[in-house]
């Protein structure tokens, strides 16, 4: 049987099960009462890992949660089609399929062979965890002109090999490999 967590012990970046679904804690705030006999409350900002919905909910400090049956599986990206995106489990060599809702905009960062993590809940894939940074090649960007900082902008748009467009420093050239933060979609440096 899974261990039980008290609501007061749920901290940021922890996983827990609530009403039969796995959740990820984004923020945790404890409010202690000022009056005698008042109850300690815990406000959690949490993400449902099945629906991706984010919301705030307040619990009593003693409320109990189960630890979810979550697994992180290392996979490599194979390809996508109308039915979904396909990934190869690096341990069992099974092919896992995620539908469009589960993948979201992660395809903006995925090239064939990219290694990433997939969340499994009760043995079924429910979503993926991108690496913090990915390396992508610049397929098109205007050449940078020395002294082109009069506008105050030292960045320019660049189209990457997956099709997304981000802003890069003016010294980045076409066909150069760069690192991109997957969470913020910002330039992270040269690869």
PDB file of N, CA and C in Angstrom, residues 58-154:
ATOM      1  N   UNK A  58      -7.296  24.808  -0.772  1.00  0.00           N
ATOM      2  CA  UNK A  58      -6.887  24.875   0.632  1.00  0.00           C
ATOM      3  C   UNK A  58      -7.307  23.598   1.341  1.00  0.00           C
ATOM      4  N   UNK A  59      -6.388  23.055   2.125  1.00  0.00           N
ATOM      5  CA  UNK A  59      -6.610  21.825   2.876  1.00  0.00           C
ATOM      6  C   UNK A  59      -6.330  22.064   4.349  1.00  0.00           C
ATOM      7  N   UNK A  60      -6.893  21.217   5.203  1.00  0.00           N
ATOM      8  CA  UNK A  60      -6.525  21.220   6.618  1.00  0.00           C
ATOM      9  C   UNK A  60      -5.163  20.548   6.734  1.00  0.00           C
ATOM     10  N   UNK A  61      -4.375  20.950   7.734  1.00  0.00           N
ATOM     11  CA  UNK A  61      -3.016  20.439   7.892  1.00  0.00           C
ATOM     12  C   UNK A  61      -2.978  18.918   7.997  1.00  0.00           C
ATOM     13  N   UNK A  62      -4.002  18.314   8.584  1.00  0.00           N
ATOM     14  CA  UNK A  62      -4.012  16.867   8.793  1.00  0.00           C
ATOM     15  C   UNK A  62      -4.605  16.065   7.650  1.00  0.00           C
ATOM     16  N   UNK A  63      -5.102  16.723   6.587  1.00  0.00           N
ATOM     17  CA  UNK A  63      -5.642  15.980   5.447  1.00  0.00           C
ATOM     18  C   UNK A  63      -4.556  15.074   4.878  1.00  0.00           C
ATOM     19  N   UNK A  64      -4.962  13.887   4.440  1.00  0.00           N
ATOM     20  CA  UNK A  64      -3.997  12.894   3.963  1.00  0.00           C
ATOM     21  C   UNK A  64      -4.106  12.710   2.452  1.00  0.00           C
ATOM     22  N   UNK A  65      -2.945  12.514   1.832  1.00  0.00           N
ATOM     23  CA  UNK A  65      -2.866  12.208   0.405  1.00  0.00           C
ATOM     24  C   UNK A  65      -2.070  10.931   0.228  1.00  0.00           C
ATOM     25  N   UNK A  66      -2.423  10.163  -0.782  1.00  0.00           N
ATOM     26  CA  UNK A  66      -1.632   8.989  -1.137  1.00  0.00           C
ATOM     27  C   UNK A  66      -0.476   9.427  -2.013  1.00  0.00           C
ATOM     28  N   UNK A  67       0.599   8.656  -1.955  1.00  0.00           N
ATOM     29  CA  UNK A  67       1.679   8.885  -2.908  1.00  0.00           C
ATOM     30  C   UNK A  67       1.236   8.240  -4.212  1.00  0.00           C
ATOM     31  N   UNK A  68       1.312   8.960  -5.324  1.00  0.00           N
ATOM     32  CA  UNK A  68       0.822   8.398  -6.593  1.00  0.00           C
ATOM     33  C   UNK A  68       1.742   7.308  -7.132  1.00  0.00           C
ATOM     34  N   UNK A  69       1.166   6.398  -7.896  1.00  0.00           N
ATOM     35  CA  UNK A  69       1.931   5.348  -8.554  1.00  0.00           C
ATOM     36  C   UNK A  69       2.509   5.949  -9.831  1.00  0.00           C
ATOM     37  N   UNK A  70       3.497   6.811  -9.661  1.00  0.00           N
ATOM     38  CA  UNK A  70       4.120   7.516 -10.784  1.00  0.00           C
ATOM     39  C   UNK A  70       5.493   6.933 -11.075  1.00  0.00           C
ATOM     40  N   UNK A  71       5.800   6.807 -12.335  1.00  0.00           N
ATOM     41  CA  UNK A  71       7.122   6.372 -12.753  1.00  0.00           C
ATOM     42  C   UNK A  71       7.644   7.382 -13.762  1.00  0.00           C
ATOM     43  N   UNK A  72       8.937   7.582 -13.755  1.00  0.00           N
ATOM     44  CA  UNK A  72       9.590   8.382 -14.792  1.00  0.00           C
ATOM     45  C   UNK A  72      10.377   7.394 -15.641  1.00  0.00           C
ATOM     46  N   UNK A  73      10.062   7.356 -16.932  1.00  0.00           N
ATOM     47  CA  UNK A  73      10.699   6.414 -17.843  1.00  0.00           C
ATOM     48  C   UNK A  73      11.507   7.200 -18.864  1.00  0.00           C
ATOM     49  N   UNK A  74      12.757   6.791 -19.073  1.00  0.00           N
ATOM     50  CA  UNK A  74      13.589   7.451 -20.070  1.00  0.00           C
ATOM     51  C   UNK A  74      13.218   6.919 -21.455  1.00  0.00           C
ATOM     52  N   UNK A  75      12.945   7.845 -22.373  1.00  0.00           N
ATOM     53  CA  UNK A  75      12.536   7.480 -23.726  1.00  0.00           C
ATOM     54  C   UNK A  75      13.291   8.315 -24.743  1.00  0.00           C
ATOM     55  N   UNK A  76      13.249   7.872 -25.991  1.00  0.00           N
ATOM     56  CA  UNK A  76      13.758   8.703 -27.088  1.00  0.00           C
ATOM     57  C   UNK A  76      12.606   8.953 -28.049  1.00  0.00           C
ATOM     58  N   UNK A  77      12.583  10.173 -28.580  1.00  0.00           N
ATOM     59  CA  UNK A  77      11.514  10.572 -29.495  1.00  0.00           C
ATOM     60  C   UNK A  77      11.735   9.909 -30.852  1.00  0.00           C
ATOM     61  N   UNK A  78      10.676   9.298 -31.404  1.00  0.00           N
ATOM     62  CA  UNK A  78      10.761   8.655 -32.712  1.00  0.00           C
ATOM     63  C   UNK A  78      10.175   9.547 -33.803  1.00  0.00           C
ATOM     64  N   UNK A  79       8.842   9.766 -33.750  1.00  0.00           N
ATOM     65  CA  UNK A  79       8.179  10.591 -34.765  1.00  0.00           C
ATOM     66  C   UNK A  79       6.771  10.919 -34.307  1.00  0.00           C
ATOM     67  N   UNK A  80       6.100  11.783 -35.065  1.00  0.00           N
ATOM     68  CA  UNK A  80       4.709  12.143 -34.789  1.00  0.00           C
ATOM     69  C   UNK A  80       3.900  11.998 -36.064  1.00  0.00           C
ATOM     70  N   UNK A  81       2.607  11.648 -35.909  1.00  0.00           N
ATOM     71  CA  UNK A  81       1.673  11.643 -37.030  1.00  0.00           C
ATOM     72  C   UNK A  81       0.317  12.100 -36.510  1.00  0.00           C
ATOM     73  N   UNK A  82      -0.726  11.921 -37.281  1.00  0.00           N
ATOM     74  CA  UNK A  82      -2.060  12.392 -36.894  1.00  0.00           C
ATOM     75  C   UNK A  82      -2.580  11.705 -35.636  1.00  0.00           C
ATOM     76  N   UNK A  83      -2.109  10.488 -35.356  1.00  0.00           N
ATOM     77  CA  UNK A  83      -2.588   9.735 -34.188  1.00  0.00           C
ATOM     78  C   UNK A  83      -1.869  10.103 -32.898  1.00  0.00           C
ATOM     79  N   UNK A  84      -0.712  10.724 -32.987  1.00  0.00           N
ATOM     80  CA  UNK A  84       0.023  11.090 -31.788  1.00  0.00           C
ATOM     81  C   UNK A  84       1.522  11.112 -32.021  1.00  0.00           C
ATOM     82  N   UNK A  85       2.265  11.113 -30.921  1.00  0.00           N
ATOM     83  CA  UNK A  85       3.725  11.107 -30.973  1.00  0.00           C
ATOM     84  C   UNK A  85       4.217   9.799 -30.377  1.00  0.00           C
ATOM     85  N   UNK A  86       5.272   9.276 -30.950  1.00  0.00           N
ATOM     86  CA  UNK A  86       5.764   7.955 -30.579  1.00  0.00           C
ATOM     87  C   UNK A  86       7.151   8.062 -29.955  1.00  0.00           C
ATOM     88  N   UNK A  87       7.342   7.314 -28.872  1.00  0.00           N
ATOM     89  CA  UNK A  87       8.578   7.334 -28.107  1.00  0.00           C
ATOM     90  C   UNK A  87       9.024   5.907 -27.837  1.00  0.00           C
ATOM     91  N   UNK A  88      10.337   5.682 -27.805  1.00  0.00           N
ATOM     92  CA  UNK A  88      10.895   4.362 -27.544  1.00  0.00           C
ATOM     93  C   UNK A  88      11.419   4.315 -26.120  1.00  0.00           C
ATOM     94  N   UNK A  89      10.835   3.411 -25.304  1.00  0.00           N
ATOM     95  CA  UNK A  89      11.287   3.194 -23.927  1.00  0.00           C
ATOM     96  C   UNK A  89      12.721   2.670 -23.990  1.00  0.00           C
ATOM     97  N   UNK A  90      13.647   3.334 -23.306  1.00  0.00           N
ATOM     98  CA  UNK A  90      15.061   2.976 -23.373  1.00  0.00           C
ATOM     99  C   UNK A  90      15.408   1.715 -22.585  1.00  0.00           C
ATOM    100  N   UNK A  91      14.490   1.251 -21.719  1.00  0.00           N
ATOM    101  CA  UNK A  91      14.749   0.037 -20.949  1.00  0.00           C
ATOM    102  C   UNK A  91      14.090  -1.188 -21.573  1.00  0.00           C
ATOM    103  N   UNK A  92      12.779  -1.092 -21.810  1.00  0.00           N
ATOM    104  CA  UNK A  92      12.027  -2.253 -22.304  1.00  0.00           C
ATOM    105  C   UNK A  92      11.942  -2.285 -23.829  1.00  0.00           C
ATOM    106  N   UNK A  93      12.306  -1.195 -24.496  1.00  0.00           N
ATOM    107  CA  UNK A  93      12.219  -1.041 -25.952  1.00  0.00           C
ATOM    108  C   UNK A  93      10.788  -1.147 -26.472  1.00  0.00           C
ATOM    109  N   UNK A  94       9.812  -0.838 -25.610  1.00  0.00           N
ATOM    110  CA  UNK A  94       8.418  -0.737 -26.041  1.00  0.00           C
ATOM    111  C   UNK A  94       8.225   0.627 -26.689  1.00  0.00           C
ATOM    112  N   UNK A  95       7.269   0.704 -27.612  1.00  0.00           N
ATOM    113  CA  UNK A  95       6.909   1.995 -28.195  1.00  0.00           C
ATOM    114  C   UNK A  95       5.732   2.555 -27.410  1.00  0.00           C
ATOM    115  N   UNK A  96       5.884   3.777 -26.896  1.00  0.00           N
ATOM    116  CA  UNK A  96       4.830   4.446 -26.142  1.00  0.00           C
ATOM    117  C   UNK A  96       4.242   5.548 -27.008  1.00  0.00           C
ATOM    118  N   UNK A  97       2.921   5.683 -26.980  1.00  0.00           N
ATOM    119  CA  UNK A  97       2.241   6.697 -27.778  1.00  0.00           C
ATOM    120  C   UNK A  97       1.575   7.710 -26.860  1.00  0.00           C
ATOM    121  N   UNK A  98       1.810   8.985 -27.131  1.00  0.00           N
ATOM    122  CA  UNK A  98       1.146  10.065 -26.405  1.00  0.00           C
ATOM    123  C   UNK A  98       0.302  10.851 -27.400  1.00  0.00           C
ATOM    124  N   UNK A  99      -0.933  11.192 -26.996  1.00  0.00           N
ATOM    125  CA  UNK A  99      -1.777  11.966 -27.898  1.00  0.00           C
ATOM    126  C   UNK A  99      -1.356  13.441 -27.885  1.00  0.00           C
ATOM    127  N   UNK A 100      -1.949  14.225 -28.772  1.00  0.00           N
ATOM    128  CA  UNK A 100      -1.578  15.629 -28.956  1.00  0.00           C
ATOM    129  C   UNK A 100      -1.712  16.423 -27.661  1.00  0.00           C
ATOM    130  N   UNK A 101      -2.776  16.172 -26.873  1.00  0.00           N
ATOM    131  CA  UNK A 101      -2.985  16.900 -25.619  1.00  0.00           C
ATOM    132  C   UNK A 101      -1.867  16.627 -24.619  1.00  0.00           C
ATOM    133  N   UNK A 102      -1.382  15.380 -24.580  1.00  0.00           N
ATOM    134  CA  UNK A 102      -0.323  15.019 -23.633  1.00  0.00           C
ATOM    135  C   UNK A 102       1.014  15.655 -24.015  1.00  0.00           C
ATOM    136  N   UNK A 103       1.265  15.787 -25.302  1.00  0.00           N
ATOM    137  CA  UNK A 103       2.538  16.327 -25.775  1.00  0.00           C
ATOM    138  C   UNK A 103       2.543  17.848 -25.719  1.00  0.00           C
ATOM    139  N   UNK A 104       1.404  18.471 -26.015  1.00  0.00           N
ATOM    140  CA  UNK A 104       1.324  19.927 -25.988  1.00  0.00           C
ATOM    141  C   UNK A 104       2.260  20.551 -27.003  1.00  0.00           C
ATOM    142  N   UNK A 105       2.963  21.605 -26.586  1.00  0.00           N
ATOM    143  CA  UNK A 105       3.875  22.280 -27.517  1.00  0.00           C
ATOM    144  C   UNK A 105       5.307  21.757 -27.412  1.00  0.00           C
ATOM    145  N   UNK A 106       5.496  20.597 -26.801  1.00  0.00           N
ATOM    146  CA  UNK A 106       6.831  20.015 -26.651  1.00  0.00           C
ATOM    147  C   UNK A 106       7.457  19.672 -27.994  1.00  0.00           C
ATOM    148  N   UNK A 107       6.645  19.463 -29.033  1.00  0.00           N
ATOM    149  CA  UNK A 107       7.194  19.142 -30.356  1.00  0.00           C
ATOM    150  C   UNK A 107       8.076  20.261 -30.889  1.00  0.00           C
ATOM    151  N   UNK A 108       7.927  21.474 -30.355  1.00  0.00           N
ATOM    152  CA  UNK A 108       8.769  22.593 -30.758  1.00  0.00           C
ATOM    153  C   UNK A 108      10.239  22.346 -30.413  1.00  0.00           C
ATOM    154  N   UNK A 109      10.498  21.395 -29.525  1.00  0.00           N
ATOM    155  CA  UNK A 109      11.866  21.146 -29.064  1.00  0.00           C
ATOM    156  C   UNK A 109      12.364  19.746 -29.383  1.00  0.00           C
ATOM    157  N   UNK A 110      11.541  18.913 -30.026  1.00  0.00           N
ATOM    158  CA  UNK A 110      11.899  17.514 -30.219  1.00  0.00           C
ATOM    159  C   UNK A 110      12.409  17.218 -31.619  1.00  0.00           C
ATOM    160  N   UNK A 111      13.581  16.605 -31.675  1.00  0.00           N
ATOM    161  CA  UNK A 111      14.146  16.071 -32.901  1.00  0.00           C
ATOM    162  C   UNK A 111      14.197  14.556 -32.736  1.00  0.00           C
ATOM    163  N   UNK A 112      14.232  13.845 -33.837  1.00  0.00           N
ATOM    164  CA  UNK A 112      14.315  12.392 -33.769  1.00  0.00           C
ATOM    165  C   UNK A 112      15.538  11.993 -32.934  1.00  0.00           C
ATOM    166  N   UNK A 113      15.312  11.110 -31.959  1.00  0.00           N
ATOM    167  CA  UNK A 113      16.405  10.639 -31.112  1.00  0.00           C
ATOM    168  C   UNK A 113      16.598  11.432 -29.826  1.00  0.00           C
ATOM    169  N   UNK A 114      15.865  12.531 -29.632  1.00  0.00           N
ATOM    170  CA  UNK A 114      15.981  13.316 -28.401  1.00  0.00           C
ATOM    171  C   UNK A 114      15.597  12.450 -27.202  1.00  0.00           C
ATOM    172  N   UNK A 115      16.436  12.457 -26.166  1.00  0.00           N
ATOM    173  CA  UNK A 115      16.170  11.678 -24.947  1.00  0.00           C
ATOM    174  C   UNK A 115      15.430  12.576 -23.964  1.00  0.00           C
ATOM    175  N   UNK A 116      14.325  12.070 -23.418  1.00  0.00           N
ATOM    176  CA  UNK A 116      13.552  12.799 -22.424  1.00  0.00           C
ATOM    177  C   UNK A 116      12.867  11.814 -21.490  1.00  0.00           C
ATOM    178  N   UNK A 117      12.055  12.335 -20.567  1.00  0.00           N
ATOM    179  CA  UNK A 117      11.371  11.502 -19.570  1.00  0.00           C
ATOM    180  C   UNK A 117       9.868  11.513 -19.837  1.00  0.00           C
ATOM    181  N   UNK A 118       9.229  10.359 -19.651  1.00  0.00           N
ATOM    182  CA  UNK A 118       7.768  10.271 -19.742  1.00  0.00           C
ATOM    183  C   UNK A 118       7.253   9.860 -18.370  1.00  0.00           C
ATOM    184  N   UNK A 119       6.183  10.534 -17.919  1.00  0.00           N
ATOM    185  CA  UNK A 119       5.504  10.164 -16.683  1.00  0.00           C
ATOM    186  C   UNK A 119       4.541   9.034 -16.990  1.00  0.00           C
ATOM    187  N   UNK A 120       4.555   8.007 -16.139  1.00  0.00           N
ATOM    188  CA  UNK A 120       3.554   6.943 -16.242  1.00  0.00           C
ATOM    189  C   UNK A 120       2.789   6.923 -14.926  1.00  0.00           C
ATOM    190  N   UNK A 121       1.462   6.897 -15.013  1.00  0.00           N
ATOM    191  CA  UNK A 121       0.602   6.808 -13.831  1.00  0.00           C
ATOM    192  C   UNK A 121      -0.156   5.495 -13.930  1.00  0.00           C
ATOM    193  N   UNK A 122      -0.018   4.646 -12.922  1.00  0.00           N
ATOM    194  CA  UNK A 122      -0.606   3.302 -12.924  1.00  0.00           C
ATOM    195  C   UNK A 122      -0.225   2.533 -14.189  1.00  0.00           C
ATOM    196  N   UNK A 123       1.008   2.722 -14.661  1.00  0.00           N
ATOM    197  CA  UNK A 123       1.511   1.981 -15.817  1.00  0.00           C
ATOM    198  C   UNK A 123       1.182   2.575 -17.169  1.00  0.00           C
ATOM    199  N   UNK A 124       0.383   3.648 -17.228  1.00  0.00           N
ATOM    200  CA  UNK A 124       0.003   4.259 -18.502  1.00  0.00           C
ATOM    201  C   UNK A 124       0.702   5.599 -18.673  1.00  0.00           C
ATOM    202  N   UNK A 125       1.229   5.893 -19.881  1.00  0.00           N
ATOM    203  CA  UNK A 125       1.870   7.190 -20.099  1.00  0.00           C
ATOM    204  C   UNK A 125       0.862   8.323 -20.007  1.00  0.00           C
ATOM    205  N   UNK A 126       1.230   9.397 -19.291  1.00  0.00           N
ATOM    206  CA  UNK A 126       0.300  10.525 -19.119  1.00  0.00           C
ATOM    207  C   UNK A 126       0.894  11.860 -19.552  1.00  0.00           C
ATOM    208  N   UNK A 127       2.186  11.938 -19.761  1.00  0.00           N
ATOM    209  CA  UNK A 127       2.794  13.203 -20.142  1.00  0.00           C
ATOM    210  C   UNK A 127       4.295  13.085 -20.199  1.00  0.00           C
ATOM    211  N   UNK A 128       4.944  14.155 -20.621  1.00  0.00           N
ATOM    212  CA  UNK A 128       6.394  14.083 -20.726  1.00  0.00           C
ATOM    213  C   UNK A 128       7.073  15.234 -20.021  1.00  0.00           C
ATOM    214  N   UNK A 129       8.334  15.001 -19.708  1.00  0.00           N
ATOM    215  CA  UNK A 129       9.184  15.971 -19.022  1.00  0.00           C
ATOM    216  C   UNK A 129      10.353  16.273 -19.946  1.00  0.00           C
ATOM    217  N   UNK A 130      10.377  17.481 -20.482  1.00  0.00           N
ATOM    218  CA  UNK A 130      11.465  17.870 -21.379  1.00  0.00           C
ATOM    219  C   UNK A 130      12.743  18.127 -20.592  1.00  0.00           C
ATOM    220  N   UNK A 131      13.902  17.966 -21.238  1.00  0.00           N
ATOM    221  CA  UNK A 131      15.132  18.389 -20.566  1.00  0.00           C
ATOM    222  C   UNK A 131      15.098  19.906 -20.381  1.00  0.00           C
ATOM    223  N   UNK A 132      15.913  20.428 -19.470  1.00  0.00           N
ATOM    224  CA  UNK A 132      15.918  21.856 -19.190  1.00  0.00           C
ATOM    225  C   UNK A 132      16.348  22.663 -20.421  1.00  0.00           C
ATOM    226  N   UNK A 133      17.322  22.123 -21.171  1.00  0.00           N
ATOM    227  CA  UNK A 133      17.803  22.782 -22.384  1.00  0.00           C
ATOM    228  C   UNK A 133      17.885  21.763 -23.514  1.00  0.00           C
ATOM    229  N   UNK A 134      17.698  22.238 -24.736  1.00  0.00           N
ATOM    230  CA  UNK A 134      17.895  21.395 -25.914  1.00  0.00           C
ATOM    231  C   UNK A 134      18.813  22.127 -26.888  1.00  0.00           C
ATOM    232  N   UNK A 135      19.513  21.345 -27.716  1.00  0.00           N
ATOM    233  CA  UNK A 135      20.373  21.913 -28.747  1.00  0.00           C
ATOM    234  C   UNK A 135      19.648  21.851 -30.078  1.00  0.00           C
ATOM    235  N   UNK A 136      19.533  22.988 -30.751  1.00  0.00           N
ATOM    236  CA  UNK A 136      18.876  23.058 -32.046  1.00  0.00           C
ATOM    237  C   UNK A 136      19.711  23.917 -32.988  1.00  0.00           C
ATOM    238  N   UNK A 137      19.607  23.625 -34.279  1.00  0.00           N
ATOM    239  CA  UNK A 137      20.340  24.399 -35.277  1.00  0.00           C
ATOM    240  C   UNK A 137      19.478  25.557 -35.759  1.00  0.00           C
ATOM    241  N   UNK A 138      20.133  26.683 -36.054  1.00  0.00           N
ATOM    242  CA  UNK A 138      19.456  27.854 -36.604  1.00  0.00           C
ATOM    243  C   UNK A 138      19.324  27.622 -38.106  1.00  0.00           C
ATOM    244  N   UNK A 139      18.096  27.579 -38.622  1.00  0.00           N
ATOM    245  CA  UNK A 139      17.909  27.367 -40.060  1.00  0.00           C
ATOM    246  C   UNK A 139      17.851  28.676 -40.826  1.00  0.00           C
ATOM    247  N   UNK A 140      17.413  29.753 -40.163  1.00  0.00           N
ATOM    248  CA  UNK A 140      17.403  31.047 -40.841  1.00  0.00           C
ATOM    249  C   UNK A 140      17.471  32.173 -39.830  1.00  0.00           C
ATOM    250  N   UNK A 141      18.352  33.122 -40.102  1.00  0.00           N
ATOM    251  CA  UNK A 141      18.391  34.378 -39.352  1.00  0.00           C
ATOM    252  C   UNK A 141      19.100  35.406 -40.219  1.00  0.00           C
ATOM    253  N   UNK A 142      18.722  36.651 -40.054  1.00  0.00           N
ATOM    254  CA  UNK A 142      19.376  37.733 -40.798  1.00  0.00           C
ATOM    255  C   UNK A 142      20.807  37.861 -40.287  1.00  0.00           C
ATOM    256  N   UNK A 143      21.740  38.226 -41.167  1.00  0.00           N
ATOM    257  CA  UNK A 143      23.110  38.433 -40.686  1.00  0.00           C
ATOM    258  C   UNK A 143      23.153  39.624 -39.734  1.00  0.00           C
ATOM    259  N   UNK A 144      23.956  39.516 -38.699  1.00  0.00           N
ATOM    260  CA  UNK A 144      24.100  40.619 -37.749  1.00  0.00           C
ATOM    261  C   UNK A 144      25.042  41.662 -38.320  1.00  0.00           C
ATOM    262  N   UNK A 145      24.701  42.915 -38.127  1.00  0.00           N
ATOM    263  CA  UNK A 145      25.540  43.999 -38.629  1.00  0.00           C
ATOM    264  C   UNK A 145      26.215  44.664 -37.429  1.00  0.00           C
ATOM    265  N   UNK A 146      27.535  44.824 -37.504  1.00  0.00           N
ATOM    266  CA  UNK A 146      28.265  45.430 -36.398  1.00  0.00           C
ATOM    267  C   UNK A 146      27.742  46.839 -36.164  1.00  0.00           C
ATOM    268  N   UNK A 147      27.528  47.164 -34.906  1.00  0.00           N
ATOM    269  CA  UNK A 147      27.038  48.492 -34.561  1.00  0.00           C
ATOM    270  C   UNK A 147      25.523  48.606 -34.666  1.00  0.00           C
ATOM    271  N   UNK A 148      24.856  47.508 -34.917  1.00  0.00           N
ATOM    272  CA  UNK A 148      23.393  47.524 -35.061  1.00  0.00           C
ATOM    273  C   UNK A 148      22.729  47.453 -33.689  1.00  0.00           C
ATOM    274  N   UNK A 149      23.116  48.350 -32.801  1.00  0.00           N
ATOM    275  CA  UNK A 149      22.529  48.358 -31.458  1.00  0.00           C
ATOM    276  C   UNK A 149      21.865  49.693 -31.160  1.00  0.00           C
ATOM    277  N   UNK A 150      21.677  50.514 -32.187  1.00  0.00           N
ATOM    278  CA  UNK A 150      21.075  51.837 -31.990  1.00  0.00           C
ATOM    279  C   UNK A 150      19.658  51.729 -31.448  1.00  0.00           C
ATOM    280  N   UNK A 151      18.950  50.688 -31.847  1.00  0.00           N
ATOM    281  CA  UNK A 151      17.573  50.528 -31.384  1.00  0.00           C
ATOM    282  C   UNK A 151      17.531  50.021 -29.938  1.00  0.00           C
ATOM    283  N   UNK A 152      18.687  49.644 -29.393  1.00  0.00           N
ATOM    284  CA  UNK A 152      18.737  49.125 -28.031  1.00  0.00           C
ATOM    285  C   UNK A 152      18.541  47.618 -27.992  1.00  0.00           C
ATOM    286  N   UNK A 153      18.138  47.049 -29.128  1.00  0.00           N
ATOM    287  CA  UNK A 153      17.915  45.604 -29.182  1.00  0.00           C
ATOM    288  C   UNK A 153      19.168  44.934 -29.703  1.00  0.00           C
ATOM    289  N   UNK A 154      19.740  44.053 -28.923  1.00  0.00           N
ATOM    290  CA  UNK A 154      20.913  43.311 -29.368  1.00  0.00           C
ATOM    291  C   UNK A 154      20.517  41.881 -29.706  1.00  0.00           C
TER     292      UNK A 154
END
